[in-house]
Coordinates of C-alpha atoms in Angstrom, one line a residue:
X1 CA 0.1 -0.1 -0.2
X2 CA 2.7 2.3 -0.8
X3 CA 0.4 4.5 -2.5
X4 CA -1.7 5.3 0.9
X5 CA 1.6 5.9 2.9
X6 CA 3.4 8.3 0.2
X7 CA -0.3 10.7 -1.3
X8 CA -3.1 9.4 1.3
X9 CA -6.2 7.5 1.7
X10 CA -7.2 8.1 -2.5
X11 CA -4.1 6.2 -3.8
X12 CA -5.3 3.1 -1.1
X13 CA -5.0 -0.1 -4.0
X14 CA -7.8 -2.4 -3.4
X15 CA -6.0 -5.7 -1.1
X16 CA -7.7 -9.1 -0.1
X17 CA -6.9 -11.2 2.8
X18 CA -7.2 -14.0 -0.1
X19 CA -4.1 -12.3 -2.1
X20 CA -1.9 -12.2 0.6
X21 CA -2.4 -15.7 2.0
X22 CA -2.0 -17.2 -1.6
X23 CA 1.2 -15.3 -1.8
X24 CA 2.8 -16.2 1.5
X25 CA 0.8 -20.0 1.1
X26 CA -1.7 -20.1 3.8
X27 CA -5.3 -20.0 5.3
X28 CA -7.3 -16.7 3.9
X29 CA -8.2 -17.6 7.8
X30 CA -4.6 -17.6 9.1
X31 CA -4.3 -13.9 8.1
X32 CA -7.6 -13.3 9.6
X33 CA -6.5 -14.0 12.9
X34 CA -3.3 -12.8 12.1
X35 CA -3.9 -9.1 10.8
X36 CA -7.4 -9.1 13.7
X37 CA -6.7 -6.4 16.6
X38 CA -3.0 -5.7 15.0
X39 CA -2.2 -1.7 14.8
X40 CA 0.0 0.5 12.8
X41 CA 1.6 3.7 13.7
X42 CA 2.6 6.2 10.7
X43 CA 3.0 10.0 9.9
X44 CA -0.8 9.7 8.3
X45 CA -2.3 8.4 11.9
X46 CA -3.1 4.6 13.8
X47 CA -4.7 2.2 11.7
X48 CA -5.6 -1.9 12.2
X49 CA -4.1 -3.5 9.1
X50 CA -8.0 -4.8 8.6
X51 CA -7.8 -1.0 6.9
X52 CA -5.7 -2.4 4.5
X53 CA -7.4 -5.0 3.2
X54 CA -10.5 -3.6 1.2
X55 CA -12.4 -4.6 -2.0
X56 CA -12.4 -3.4 -5.1
X57 CA -14.6 -1.0 -7.6
X58 CA -14.2 -0.5 -11.1
X59 CA -12.7 2.4 -12.5
X60 CA -15.0 4.4 -14.2
X61 CA -12.3 4.2 -18.1
X62 CA -11.6 1.1 -17.7
X63 CA -8.2 1.4 -16.2
X64 CA -6.7 -0.3 -12.4
X65 CA -9.4 -0.9 -10.0
X66 CA -10.3 1.6 -6.7
X67 CA -9.9 1.3 -3.7
X68 CA -13.3 0.8 -1.7
X69 CA -12.1 3.6 0.5
X70 CA -10.7 6.2 -1.7
X71 CA -14.2 6.1 -2.8
X72 CA -15.2 6.3 0.7
X73 CA -12.8 9.2 1.3
X74 CA -13.7 10.6 -2.7
X75 CA -17.6 10.9 -1.2
X76 CA -16.7 12.6 1.9
X77 CA -15.1 15.1 0.7
X78 CA -17.7 15.8 -1.9
X79 CA -19.8 16.6 1.0
X80 CA -18.1 18.8 3.1
X81 CA -17.8 20.8 -0.1
X82 CA -20.8 21.1 -0.9
X83 CA -22.9 24.3 -0.6
X84 CA -25.6 24.5 2.0
X85 CA -27.8 26.0 -0.4
X86 CA -27.1 23.5 -2.9
X87 CA -26.9 19.9 -1.1
X88 CA -26.0 16.7 -3.4
X89 CA -28.6 14.2 -3.8
X90 CA -26.7 10.5 -4.1
X91 CA -27.4 10.6 -7.7
X92 CA -25.6 13.6 -8.2
X93 CA -22.4 12.1 -6.2
X94 CA -22.1 9.1 -8.6
X95 CA -22.0 12.1 -11.7
X96 CA -19.5 13.7 -10.3
X97 CA -16.9 10.9 -8.5
X98 CA -17.6 9.6 -12.8
X99 CA -16.3 13.1 -13.7
X100 CA -13.2 11.4 -11.2
X101 CA -12.8 8.2 -12.8
X102 CA -15.3 6.1 -10.1
X103 CA -18.0 4.1 -11.6
X104 CA -20.9 3.7 -9.1
X105 CA -24.3 2.8 -8.4
X106 CA -26.6 5.1 -6.4
X107 CA -27.1 2.3 -3.9
X108 CA -23.5 2.2 -3.7
X109 CA -22.7 5.4 -2.8
X110 CA -26.0 5.1 -0.8
X111 CA -24.3 2.6 1.3
X112 CA -20.7 4.2 1.1
X113 CA -22.8 7.8 2.1
X114 CA -24.7 6.1 5.6
X115 CA -21.6 3.7 6.9
X116 CA -20.1 6.9 7.6
X117 CA -22.3 7.9 9.1
X118 CA -23.7 10.5 7.0
X119 CA -27.1 11.5 6.7
X120 CA -29.0 11.5 3.0
X121 CA -29.3 14.7 1.0
X122 CA -32.8 16.0 2.9
X123 CA -31.5 15.0 6.3
X124 CA -28.1 17.3 5.6
X125 CA -30.2 19.7 3.6
X126 CA -32.3 20.1 7.0
X127 CA -29.3 19.2 9.8
X128 CA -28.0 23.0 7.9
X129 CA -30.4 25.1 8.0
X130 CA -31.0 24.3 11.4
X131 CA -27.6 25.5 11.4
X132 CA -27.4 28.7 10.4
X133 CA -30.7 29.4 12.0
X134 CA -28.7 29.2 15.7

C-alpha cells in the first residue's frame, strides 16, 4: 500500500486477505486471525491492519480498480465541500464521482454514505438549515 503512505487514502489499492494468503501460502482465515486487533502507527495516524484490506471498485475508464476506502474518501470530500444551499443528492454524487473516474451505482454511493454516518441529502439539508438558524 505504498501509494497510501506516500499520498493518502485516495491512493489505497484494493487488497484482499485471499491475495496475501496466496502469496504466503497460508489459509485466508490464518491471515485474518493474524491481522485482527493489530494496529499500525504511521505519519498518517493509527490504523487497524484490516483497514488496508479493502474491496475493489471498477474504474469508470476501464483502468485499474480502485479501493472502496478511496471511494469513501472521495464521497466524504464532496459532501464536506457542498454548498449548504445546494446539497448534493446521491444521483449527483454518482455523476461527480464518475467524472473523477469512479464507476458506481447510486445504491453503492448511498451504502457508503450511510456506512460513514453521513445523512441523506434531505437530512443534511435539514441539519444545515437548523445550523444556520442558530
